[in-house]
Coordinates of C-alpha atoms in Angstrom, one line a residue:
X1 CA 152.7 24.8 62.2
X2 CA 150.6 27.0 60.1
X3 CA 152.2 30.3 59.2
X4 CA 150.0 33.4 59.0
X5 CA 151.3 36.3 56.9
X6 CA 151.4 39.8 58.2
X7 CA 148.7 40.9 55.8
X8 CA 146.4 38.0 56.8
X9 CA 147.1 38.7 60.5
X10 CA 146.0 42.3 60.1
X11 CA 142.8 41.3 58.4
X12 CA 142.1 38.8 61.2
X13 CA 142.5 41.5 63.9
X14 CA 140.3 43.9 62.0
X15 CA 137.6 41.3 61.6
X16 CA 137.6 40.4 65.3
X17 CA 137.4 44.1 66.2
X18 CA 134.4 44.7 63.8
X19 CA 132.5 41.7 65.2
X20 CA 133.2 42.8 68.8
X21 CA 132.2 46.4 68.1
X22 CA 129.0 45.2 66.4
X23 CA 128.1 43.1 69.4
X24 CA 128.8 45.9 71.8
X25 CA 126.9 48.4 69.7
X26 CA 123.9 46.0 69.4
X27 CA 123.9 45.8 73.2
X28 CA 123.8 49.6 73.6
X29 CA 121.1 50.0 71.1
X30 CA 119.0 47.4 72.8
X31 CA 119.0 49.6 76.1
X32 CA 117.6 52.6 74.3
X33 CA 114.6 50.9 72.8
X34 CA 112.4 51.9 75.8
X35 CA 111.1 55.6 75.7
X36 CA 111.0 57.6 79.0
X37 CA 107.8 59.4 79.9
X38 CA 108.3 62.1 82.6
X39 CA 105.5 64.6 82.6
X40 CA 103.1 66.6 84.8
X41 CA 99.3 66.0 84.9
X42 CA 96.3 67.7 86.5
X43 CA 94.4 66.2 89.4
X44 CA 91.6 65.1 87.1
X45 CA 94.0 63.3 84.9
X46 CA 95.7 61.7 87.9
X47 CA 92.3 60.5 89.2
X48 CA 91.5 59.0 85.8
X49 CA 95.0 57.3 85.8
X50 CA 94.4 55.8 89.2
X51 CA 91.0 54.4 88.2
X52 CA 92.5 52.9 85.0
X53 CA 95.2 51.1 87.0
X54 CA 93.2 49.9 90.0
X55 CA 94.2 46.3 89.4
X56 CA 97.6 46.9 87.9
X57 CA 100.4 45.6 90.1
X58 CA 102.9 47.7 88.1
X59 CA 101.3 51.0 89.0
X60 CA 102.7 52.7 92.1
X61 CA 101.6 55.9 93.9
X62 CA 104.2 57.8 95.8
X63 CA 103.3 60.4 98.5
X64 CA 106.3 62.8 99.1
X65 CA 104.9 64.6 102.1
X66 CA 106.0 64.3 105.8
X67 CA 105.1 61.0 107.5
X68 CA 102.6 62.8 109.8
X69 CA 100.7 64.2 106.8
X70 CA 100.8 60.7 105.2
X71 CA 99.4 59.1 108.4
X72 CA 96.7 61.7 108.7
X73 CA 95.4 61.1 105.2
X74 CA 96.8 59.7 101.9
X75 CA 95.6 58.3 98.6
X76 CA 94.6 54.6 98.9
X77 CA 97.5 52.2 98.3
X78 CA 100.1 55.0 98.2
X79 CA 103.6 54.6 99.7
X80 CA 105.4 57.3 101.5
X81 CA 108.9 58.5 100.6
X82 CA 109.6 61.8 102.3
X83 CA 111.0 64.4 99.9
X84 CA 113.1 66.1 102.7
X85 CA 114.6 62.9 104.0
X86 CA 118.4 62.6 103.7
X87 CA 118.2 59.2 101.9
X88 CA 115.4 60.3 99.5
X89 CA 117.5 59.4 96.4
X90 CA 118.5 56.1 97.8
X91 CA 114.9 55.2 98.5
X92 CA 113.9 56.0 95.0
X93 CA 116.7 54.0 93.6
X94 CA 115.4 50.9 95.3
X95 CA 112.2 51.0 93.3
X96 CA 111.5 49.0 90.2
X97 CA 112.4 51.3 87.3
X98 CA 110.1 49.5 84.8
X99 CA 106.9 50.2 86.7
X100 CA 104.6 53.2 86.2
X101 CA 104.6 55.9 89.0
X102 CA 102.3 58.7 90.1
X103 CA 103.9 61.1 92.5
X104 CA 102.3 64.0 94.5
X105 CA 103.0 66.3 97.4
X106 CA 101.5 69.3 99.2
X107 CA 104.6 71.5 99.0
X108 CA 104.4 74.7 96.9
X109 CA 100.7 73.9 96.4
X110 CA 101.3 70.4 95.1
X111 CA 103.9 71.2 92.4
X112 CA 106.5 68.5 92.8
X113 CA 110.0 69.9 92.7
X114 CA 111.6 69.7 89.3
X115 CA 114.6 68.2 91.1
X116 CA 112.5 65.1 91.9
X117 CA 111.5 64.6 88.2
X118 CA 115.2 65.2 87.1
X119 CA 116.3 62.7 89.7
X120 CA 113.9 60.0 88.5
X121 CA 114.9 60.6 85.0
X122 CA 118.6 60.2 85.9
X123 CA 117.7 57.0 87.7
X124 CA 116.2 55.7 84.4
X125 CA 112.6 55.4 85.6
X126 CA 110.5 54.4 82.5
X127 CA 107.2 56.2 83.2
X128 CA 106.6 58.9 85.8
X129 CA 103.6 61.2 86.2
X130 CA 103.6 64.2 88.6
X131 CA 100.3 65.5 89.9
X132 CA 100.4 69.3 90.2
X133 CA 98.1 72.2 91.1
X134 CA 97.0 71.3 94.7
X135 CA 97.5 72.9 98.1
X136 CA 97.4 71.7 101.7
X137 CA 93.8 71.0 102.7
X138 CA 92.5 70.3 99.2
X139 CA 95.2 68.1 97.6
X140 CA 93.3 64.8 98.2
X141 CA 89.7 66.0 97.7
X142 CA 87.9 63.6 95.3
X143 CA 90.5 60.8 95.6
X144 CA 90.0 57.5 97.4
X145 CA 91.9 58.1 100.7
X146 CA 92.7 56.3 103.9
X147 CA 94.3 57.5 107.2
X148 CA 93.8 58.3 110.8
X149 CA 92.1 61.7 110.4
X150 CA 91.2 63.8 113.4
X151 CA 90.1 61.4 116.1
X152 CA 89.4 63.8 118.9
X153 CA 86.8 66.6 119.1
X154 CA 87.3 69.0 122.0
X155 CA 84.5 71.4 123.0
X156 CA 85.4 72.3 126.6
X157 CA 86.7 75.9 127.1
X158 CA 88.5 74.8 130.2
X159 CA 90.6 72.2 128.2
X160 CA 94.3 72.8 127.9
X161 CA 95.0 73.9 124.4
X162 CA 98.2 74.4 122.4
X163 CA 98.5 78.0 121.3
X164 CA 100.6 79.3 118.5
X165 CA 101.1 82.9 117.4
X166 CA 102.0 82.8 113.7
X167 CA 103.4 85.7 111.7
X168 CA 103.2 85.4 107.9
X169 CA 102.8 87.7 104.9
X170 CA 100.9 87.6 101.6
X171 CA 103.6 87.9 98.9
X172 CA 106.3 86.2 100.9
X173 CA 107.5 83.2 98.8
X174 CA 108.7 81.3 101.9
X175 CA 105.3 81.8 103.5
X176 CA 103.5 80.5 100.5
X177 CA 105.3 77.2 100.7
X178 CA 104.6 76.6 104.4
X179 CA 101.5 78.6 105.5
X180 CA 98.8 76.4 103.8
X181 CA 100.2 73.5 105.8
X182 CA 100.3 75.5 109.1
X183 CA 96.8 77.0 108.8
X184 CA 94.9 74.2 107.1
X185 CA 96.6 70.9 107.7
X186 CA 97.7 71.3 111.3
X187 CA 94.3 72.3 112.8
X188 CA 92.8 69.2 111.2
X189 CA 95.6 67.0 112.6
X190 CA 95.7 68.5 116.1
X191 CA 92.2 69.0 117.5
X192 CA 93.5 71.1 120.5
X193 CA 95.6 73.4 118.4
X194 CA 94.6 77.1 118.2
X195 CA 96.6 79.4 115.9
X196 CA 96.5 83.2 116.1
X197 CA 97.7 84.4 112.7
X198 CA 99.0 87.9 112.1
X199 CA 99.4 88.8 108.4
X200 CA 101.7 91.8 108.2
X201 CA 102.0 92.8 104.6
X202 CA 98.4 93.4 103.6
X203 CA 97.7 94.6 107.1
X204 CA 101.0 96.4 107.6
X205 CA 99.8 99.3 109.8
X206 CA 97.7 97.1 112.1
X207 CA 99.9 94.0 112.5
X208 CA 103.5 94.8 111.5
X209 CA 104.3 96.6 114.8
X210 CA 103.3 93.5 116.7
X211 CA 106.0 91.5 115.0
X212 CA 108.6 93.9 116.3
X213 CA 107.2 93.7 119.8
X214 CA 106.8 89.9 119.8
X215 CA 110.4 89.5 118.5
X216 CA 111.7 91.7 121.3
X217 CA 109.6 90.1 124.0
X218 CA 110.5 86.5 123.0
X219 CA 114.0 87.1 121.6
X220 CA 113.0 85.3 118.4
X221 CA 114.9 87.5 115.8
X222 CA 113.3 88.6 112.6
X223 CA 113.4 85.5 110.4
X224 CA 110.1 84.9 108.6
X225 CA 107.6 83.2 108.7
X226 CA 107.6 82.6 112.5
X227 CA 105.6 80.5 115.0
X228 CA 105.8 81.4 118.7
X229 CA 104.6 79.1 121.5
X230 CA 106.3 80.5 124.6
X231 CA 109.6 82.0 125.8
X232 CA 111.5 78.8 125.2
X233 CA 109.9 77.4 122.1
X234 CA 109.6 79.2 118.7
X235 CA 110.3 78.2 115.1
X236 CA 111.4 80.7 112.4
X237 CA 111.9 80.1 108.7
X238 CA 110.4 77.9 106.0
X239 CA 112.3 74.6 106.4
X240 CA 112.6 74.7 110.2
X241 CA 108.8 75.0 110.4
X242 CA 108.2 72.2 107.9
X243 CA 110.7 69.9 109.8
X244 CA 109.9 70.7 113.4
X245 CA 106.5 72.2 114.0
X246 CA 104.7 68.9 114.5
X247 CA 107.3 67.7 116.9
X248 CA 107.0 70.9 118.9
X249 CA 103.2 70.7 119.1
X250 CA 103.4 67.0 120.3
X251 CA 106.1 67.8 122.8
X252 CA 104.1 70.7 124.3
X253 CA 100.8 68.8 124.7
X254 CA 99.5 72.2 126.0
X255 CA 100.6 75.7 126.8
X256 CA 99.3 79.1 127.9
X257 CA 98.6 81.8 125.3
X258 CA 101.8 83.8 124.6
X259 CA 100.9 87.5 125.1
X260 CA 102.7 90.4 123.3
X261 CA 104.5 91.5 126.5
X262 CA 106.3 88.2 126.9
X263 CA 103.9 86.8 129.6
X264 CA 101.3 84.1 129.1
X265 CA 97.6 83.6 130.0
X266 CA 95.2 80.7 130.5
X267 CA 92.6 80.3 127.9
X268 CA 89.7 80.6 130.3
X269 CA 91.1 84.1 131.3
X270 CA 91.8 85.2 127.8
X271 CA 89.7 87.9 126.1
X272 CA 89.9 87.2 122.4
X273 CA 88.2 90.5 121.6
X274 CA 91.0 92.4 123.3
X275 CA 93.8 90.8 121.3
X276 CA 96.0 93.5 119.7
X277 CA 96.1 94.2 116.0
X278 CA 93.8 92.3 113.5
X279 CA 94.4 88.6 114.0
X280 CA 92.7 85.6 112.2
X281 CA 92.2 82.7 114.6
X282 CA 92.2 79.1 113.3
X283 CA 90.9 76.1 115.2
X284 CA 89.9 72.7 113.6
X285 CA 87.6 73.8 110.7
X286 CA 86.6 77.1 112.1
X287 CA 88.0 80.6 111.7
X288 CA 87.5 84.0 113.5
X289 CA 88.4 87.2 111.7
X290 CA 88.7 90.5 113.5
X291 CA 87.5 93.5 111.5
X292 CA 87.1 96.1 114.3
X293 CA 87.5 96.9 118.0
X294 CA 84.2 95.6 119.4
X295 CA 83.4 92.0 120.3
X296 CA 82.3 89.7 123.1
X297 CA 85.4 87.7 124.1
X298 CA 83.5 84.9 125.9
X299 CA 81.1 84.4 123.0
X300 CA 84.0 84.3 120.6
X301 CA 85.7 81.6 122.6
X302 CA 82.6 79.5 122.8
X303 CA 82.1 79.8 119.0
X304 CA 85.7 78.8 118.4
X305 CA 85.8 75.7 120.6
X306 CA 82.1 74.8 121.0
X307 CA 80.2 72.2 119.1
X308 CA 76.5 73.2 119.3
X309 CA 76.5 76.5 117.6
X310 CA 72.8 76.9 117.7
X311 CA 72.8 76.6 121.4
X312 CA 75.7 79.0 121.8
X313 CA 74.1 81.7 119.6
X314 CA 70.7 81.4 121.4
X315 CA 69.9 85.0 122.5
X316 CA 73.1 86.5 120.9
X317 CA 72.9 89.2 118.3
X318 CA 74.4 88.2 115.0
X319 CA 73.8 88.3 111.3
X320 CA 74.1 85.5 108.8
X321 CA 76.3 86.7 105.9
X322 CA 77.8 85.3 102.7
X323 CA 81.0 83.4 103.2
X324 CA 84.1 85.2 102.2
X325 CA 87.4 83.6 101.0
X326 CA 90.1 83.9 103.6
X327 CA 93.3 84.9 101.7
X328 CA 96.5 83.3 103.0
X329 CA 100.0 83.2 101.4
X330 CA 99.7 81.0 98.3
X331 CA 96.0 80.4 98.2
X332 CA 92.5 81.2 99.5
X333 CA 90.5 79.1 101.9
X334 CA 86.7 78.7 101.6
X335 CA 84.1 77.8 104.3
X336 CA 80.5 76.6 104.2
X337 CA 78.9 79.0 106.7
X338 CA 79.5 82.6 108.0
X339 CA 78.0 85.0 110.5
X340 CA 78.9 88.5 111.7
X341 CA 79.1 88.9 115.5
X342 CA 79.9 92.6 116.4
X343 CA 83.1 93.3 114.5
X344 CA 84.1 89.7 114.0
X345 CA 83.4 87.3 111.2
X346 CA 83.0 83.7 112.2
X347 CA 83.2 81.0 109.5
X348 CA 83.0 77.2 109.7
X349 CA 82.5 74.0 107.8
X350 CA 79.7 71.6 108.3
X351 CA 76.1 72.1 109.3
X352 CA 74.7 75.6 109.5
X353 CA 72.7 77.0 112.4
X354 CA 69.2 75.9 112.9
X355 CA 67.6 78.9 114.7
X356 CA 66.7 82.2 113.1
X357 CA 68.9 85.0 114.4
X358 CA 67.4 88.1 116.2
X359 CA 66.6 91.0 113.9
X360 CA 69.4 93.5 114.1
X361 CA 70.4 96.5 112.1
X362 CA 72.9 95.4 109.4
X363 CA 76.4 96.4 110.3
X364 CA 78.7 95.3 107.4
X365 CA 82.3 95.2 108.3
X366 CA 84.5 98.0 106.8
X367 CA 86.5 97.0 103.8
X368 CA 89.6 98.7 105.0
X369 CA 89.4 99.0 108.8
X370 CA 91.4 101.7 110.6
X371 CA 91.9 100.7 114.2
X372 CA 91.8 103.6 116.8
X373 CA 94.6 102.1 118.8
X374 CA 97.4 100.7 116.7
X375 CA 100.3 99.3 118.8
X376 CA 103.6 101.0 118.3
X377 CA 107.1 99.8 118.8
X378 CA 108.3 100.6 122.3
X379 CA 110.8 103.4 123.2
X380 CA 110.7 105.0 119.7
X381 CA 110.9 108.6 121.0
X382 CA 113.8 108.0 123.3
X383 CA 115.7 106.2 120.6
X384 CA 115.2 109.0 118.1
X385 CA 116.0 111.8 120.6
X386 CA 119.2 109.9 121.5
X387 CA 120.3 109.9 117.9
X388 CA 119.3 113.6 117.6
X389 CA 121.6 114.5 120.5
X390 CA 124.5 112.6 119.0
X391 CA 123.9 114.3 115.7
X392 CA 123.7 117.7 117.3
X393 CA 127.2 117.6 118.8
X394 CA 128.6 116.8 115.4
X395 CA 131.6 119.2 114.9
X396 CA 130.9 119.2 111.2
X397 CA 127.7 121.3 111.3
X398 CA 129.1 123.6 114.0
X399 CA 132.2 124.3 111.8
X400 CA 130.1 125.3 108.8
X401 CA 128.0 127.7 111.0
X402 CA 131.2 129.3 112.4
X403 CA 132.6 129.9 108.9
X404 CA 129.4 131.6 107.9
X405 CA 129.3 133.8 111.0
X406 CA 133.0 134.7 110.5
X407 CA 132.1 136.1 107.0
X408 CA 129.1 138.0 108.4
X409 CA 131.2 139.6 111.1
X410 CA 133.9 140.5 108.6
X411 CA 131.4 142.4 106.3
X412 CA 129.4 143.9 109.2
X413 CA 131.9 144.6 112.0
X414 CA 130.3 145.5 115.3
X415 CA 126.8 144.8 114.0
X416 CA 125.4 142.0 116.3
X417 CA 122.0 142.1 114.7
X418 CA 123.4 141.0 111.4
X419 CA 124.9 138.0 113.2
X420 CA 121.5 137.2 114.8
X421 CA 119.5 137.5 111.5
X422 CA 122.1 135.8 109.3
X423 CA 122.7 133.0 111.8
X424 CA 118.9 132.5 112.3
X425 CA 118.3 132.4 108.5
X426 CA 121.1 129.9 108.0
X427 CA 119.8 127.7 110.8
X428 CA 116.2 127.9 109.5
X429 CA 117.3 126.8 106.1
X430 CA 119.2 123.8 107.6
X431 CA 116.2 122.9 109.7
X432 CA 113.7 123.0 106.8
X433 CA 115.9 121.2 104.3
X434 CA 116.9 118.5 106.8
X435 CA 113.3 117.9 107.7
X436 CA 112.5 117.4 104.0
X437 CA 115.5 115.0 103.7
X438 CA 114.1 113.0 106.6
X439 CA 110.7 112.6 104.9
X440 CA 112.5 111.3 101.8
X441 CA 114.5 108.8 103.9
X442 CA 111.4 107.6 105.6
X443 CA 109.5 107.2 102.3
X444 CA 112.4 105.1 101.0
X445 CA 112.2 102.8 104.0
X446 CA 108.5 102.5 103.4
X447 CA 109.2 101.2 99.9
X448 CA 111.9 98.9 101.1
X449 CA 109.6 97.4 103.8
X450 CA 107.1 96.4 101.1
X451 CA 109.6 94.0 99.6
X452 CA 109.1 90.5 101.0
X453 CA 111.1 89.8 104.2
X454 CA 113.5 92.9 103.8
X455 CA 111.5 94.7 106.5
X456 CA 112.4 92.2 109.1
X457 CA 116.1 92.6 108.7
X458 CA 115.8 96.3 108.6
X459 CA 115.9 96.8 112.4
X460 CA 119.0 94.6 112.7
X461 CA 120.7 96.5 109.8
X462 CA 119.9 99.8 111.5
X463 CA 121.4 98.5 114.8
X464 CA 124.6 97.4 113.0
X465 CA 124.8 100.8 111.2
X466 CA 124.5 102.6 114.6
X467 CA 127.4 100.5 116.0
X468 CA 129.6 101.2 113.0
X469 CA 128.9 105.0 113.2
X470 CA 129.6 104.9 116.9
X471 CA 132.9 103.1 116.4
X472 CA 133.9 105.6 113.7
X473 CA 133.3 108.6 116.1
X474 CA 135.3 106.9 118.9
X475 CA 138.1 106.3 116.4
X476 CA 138.3 110.1 115.9
X477 CA 138.7 110.5 119.6
X478 CA 141.5 107.9 119.8
X479 CA 143.3 109.0 116.6
X480 CA 141.9 112.2 115.1
X481 CA 142.3 112.9 111.5
X482 CA 140.4 115.8 109.8
X483 CA 137.8 114.6 107.2
X484 CA 137.2 111.2 108.8
X485 CA 135.0 108.9 106.8
X486 CA 131.3 109.1 108.0
X487 CA 132.1 111.6 110.8
X488 CA 133.3 114.8 109.2
X489 CA 133.1 116.6 105.9
X490 CA 135.6 115.2 103.4
X491 CA 138.7 117.4 102.9
X492 CA 137.9 117.5 99.2
X493 CA 134.7 119.4 99.8
X494 CA 136.0 122.0 102.3
X495 CA 137.5 124.5 99.9
X496 CA 134.3 124.6 97.9
X497 CA 132.2 125.2 101.0
X498 CA 134.5 127.9 102.3
X499 CA 134.3 129.6 98.9
X500 CA 130.5 129.6 99.0
X501 CA 130.4 130.8 102.6
X502 CA 132.8 133.7 101.9
X503 CA 130.3 135.3 99.6
X504 CA 127.6 135.7 102.2
X505 CA 126.9 139.3 103.0
X506 CA 123.1 139.4 103.9
X507 CA 120.4 137.5 105.7
X508 CA 118.9 136.4 102.4
X509 CA 122.3 135.1 101.2
X510 CA 122.7 133.2 104.5
X511 CA 119.3 131.4 104.0
X512 CA 120.0 130.5 100.4
X513 CA 123.5 129.3 101.3
X514 CA 122.1 127.2 104.1
X515 CA 119.8 125.5 101.6
X516 CA 122.7 124.7 99.3
X517 CA 125.3 123.8 102.0
X518 CA 123.1 121.0 103.5
X519 CA 124.2 118.9 100.5
X520 CA 127.8 119.1 101.7
X521 CA 126.8 118.5 105.3
X522 CA 125.1 115.2 104.5
X523 CA 128.3 113.0 104.3
X524 CA 129.2 113.8 107.9
X525 CA 125.7 113.9 109.5
X526 CA 123.7 111.4 107.5
X527 CA 124.5 108.3 109.7
X528 CA 122.4 109.0 112.8
X529 CA 119.6 110.6 110.6
X530 CA 119.2 107.6 108.4
X531 CA 119.0 105.3 111.4
X532 CA 116.4 107.5 113.0
X533 CA 114.4 107.5 109.7
X534 CA 114.5 103.7 109.7
X535 CA 113.2 103.5 113.2
X536 CA 110.4 106.0 112.4
X537 CA 109.4 104.1 109.2
X538 CA 107.0 101.8 111.0
X539 CA 104.7 104.8 111.3
X540 CA 102.8 106.6 108.6
X541 CA 103.8 110.1 107.5
X542 CA 101.3 111.9 109.7
X543 CA 102.5 110.2 112.8
X544 CA 106.2 110.6 111.8
X545 CA 106.2 114.4 111.1
X546 CA 106.0 115.6 114.7
X547 CA 108.8 113.3 115.9
X548 CA 110.9 114.3 112.9
X549 CA 110.4 118.0 113.6
X550 CA 111.5 117.4 117.2
X551 CA 114.6 115.5 116.0
X552 CA 115.6 118.5 113.9
X553 CA 114.9 121.0 116.7
X554 CA 117.4 119.1 118.9
X555 CA 119.8 119.0 116.0
X556 CA 119.9 122.8 115.7
X557 CA 120.1 123.6 119.4
X558 CA 123.9 123.9 119.5
X559 CA 123.9 126.2 116.4
X560 CA 121.2 128.4 118.1
X561 CA 123.4 128.5 121.2
X562 CA 126.4 129.7 119.2
X563 CA 124.4 132.4 117.6
X564 CA 123.1 133.5 121.0
X565 CA 126.6 133.6 122.5
X566 CA 127.9 135.9 119.7
X567 CA 124.8 138.1 119.7
X568 CA 124.7 138.7 123.5
X569 CA 128.4 139.3 123.6
X570 CA 129.3 136.3 125.7
X571 CA 132.0 135.4 123.2
X572 CA 133.4 136.1 119.8
X573 CA 133.1 133.8 116.8
X574 CA 136.8 133.2 117.0
X575 CA 136.5 132.2 120.7
X576 CA 133.8 129.6 119.8
X577 CA 135.9 128.4 116.9
X578 CA 138.9 127.8 119.2
X579 CA 136.7 126.0 121.7
X580 CA 135.5 123.8 119.0
X581 CA 139.0 122.9 117.7
X582 CA 140.2 122.2 121.3
X583 CA 137.3 119.9 122.1
X584 CA 136.6 118.3 118.7
X585 CA 137.8 114.9 119.7
X586 CA 135.7 115.0 122.9
X587 CA 132.6 115.9 120.8
X588 CA 133.4 112.8 118.6
X589 CA 133.7 110.7 121.8
X590 CA 130.3 111.9 123.1
X591 CA 128.6 111.2 119.8
X592 CA 130.3 107.8 119.5
X593 CA 129.4 106.6 122.9
X594 CA 125.7 107.6 122.5
X595 CA 125.3 106.0 119.0
X596 CA 127.3 102.9 119.9
X597 CA 125.3 102.3 123.1
X598 CA 122.0 102.7 121.2
X599 CA 123.2 100.3 118.5
X600 CA 124.1 97.6 120.9
X601 CA 120.9 98.0 122.8
X602 CA 118.9 97.7 119.6
X603 CA 120.8 94.6 118.4
X604 CA 120.3 92.9 121.8
X605 CA 116.6 93.8 121.8
X606 CA 116.9 95.9 124.9
X607 CA 115.1 98.9 123.3

């Protein structure tokens, strides 16, 4: 037996370890020889890449769109792996990582999600190119393509169509990702589809009220964007539309046009010129744009679904005009031809008309049309007056008026005229300042509504706010505690208000004090007023002012009544004060029931 010393054994172990480490290290280094290429390229570069690799079996094109879009049209020799499928990563992992890949999609105007590139990098793909900068309807222009395309052309106005009312907004990020597909891709895929688009940010005054009415009539809620087909079928939100809209269209096969009141109408009975607001109507590769109140509904329908435009326009008055880009969320859409018919612009792709139009006086469409009859949300005035009544019986405002009258009577005993003048001055100050507060609140809501989809959650928020204020008032009936949160003036402020009121000795002082004291009244009266301002914010300031004045008139009625009772000798200030203290919980109950009922009705879409 050969004996190995301890020193030699140690050297042997170290040698084996070094050799093993070198082998392992060499193996690792060998895996990192290849360099990854993961980058974005323009459509022109992508086309050049395709042409360079026409006969290269190691070059693969991946289309990330929905299977329906892929079947309709795709780049020649591309394979389809849907980006939104649940097993997307697993499908990628099955591919040969050593090949060269070109990927493209139509989402977010063709910009492939960074998550896809990161995923392919993690999966050790050697060379990946992402084609960017394209939108639905144009992403494959100039590329060699194959697909089914639109196989059916329908030109019969009695045909049963699929109608969709679609609400979107320029500036809405969710709309930008889905609207190009809805307005460009779907009309090409489904020849019997007619889309009535209402853009509600740029055309806020004309179209935004319609969204409120459609949401109430079809119980769709206020999620955005939104596609409405009938009472039972609607889709709201970016991903639900991307996932489900094609299935809904195919399931329907046909439907009647969904009207704003919740009913529906056959196409042959529909008057396109009478549609509310300022819609843009999409069908196949045609578009109708409303710019004013006049139009021939039957002629517009024939232009939209007809084929022989020259024959349709024979004898009609129209004017050939320059085409205009149609702005939609995320992009603009261009057409080959355009004419002006009354207050409607009709644009289409393909051949132009072959007959000269009759000579008519040029009537260019207004740049910023102001419709004479803008639809308004229903029951606005009753809602606002209901809140005004609830605000008027607020014990807080009554208590402040009584404190002021007590001071006036103390300094002018037996002089009823001083009560009348001082009380009137105080109430006038409250009326004027509260009216100005209301204008400020409404202006604030105008600014809020300009921010993306906030406007469409506003109505729900106001409804929830009304319910909360109603419950707080009912709480004061069940378990009354002075200075209740949101229903009465905080106890901390009461000594200051009493001190201010105790110095009133004249009519002028009463007016100035009324101006100042409104700041202290806000914490206990602001709830119903803010809700009313939110409801009125769908109007412009000129339309809002009369309703706001009426609200404040109702608000001061109890205060006027108290001044009248004292002036005409029907009761003393102290008597009114005792009545108020005795019935304060009942006043809270009345206000609570009114506001709570209105809030529930608003939330359920009953008003």
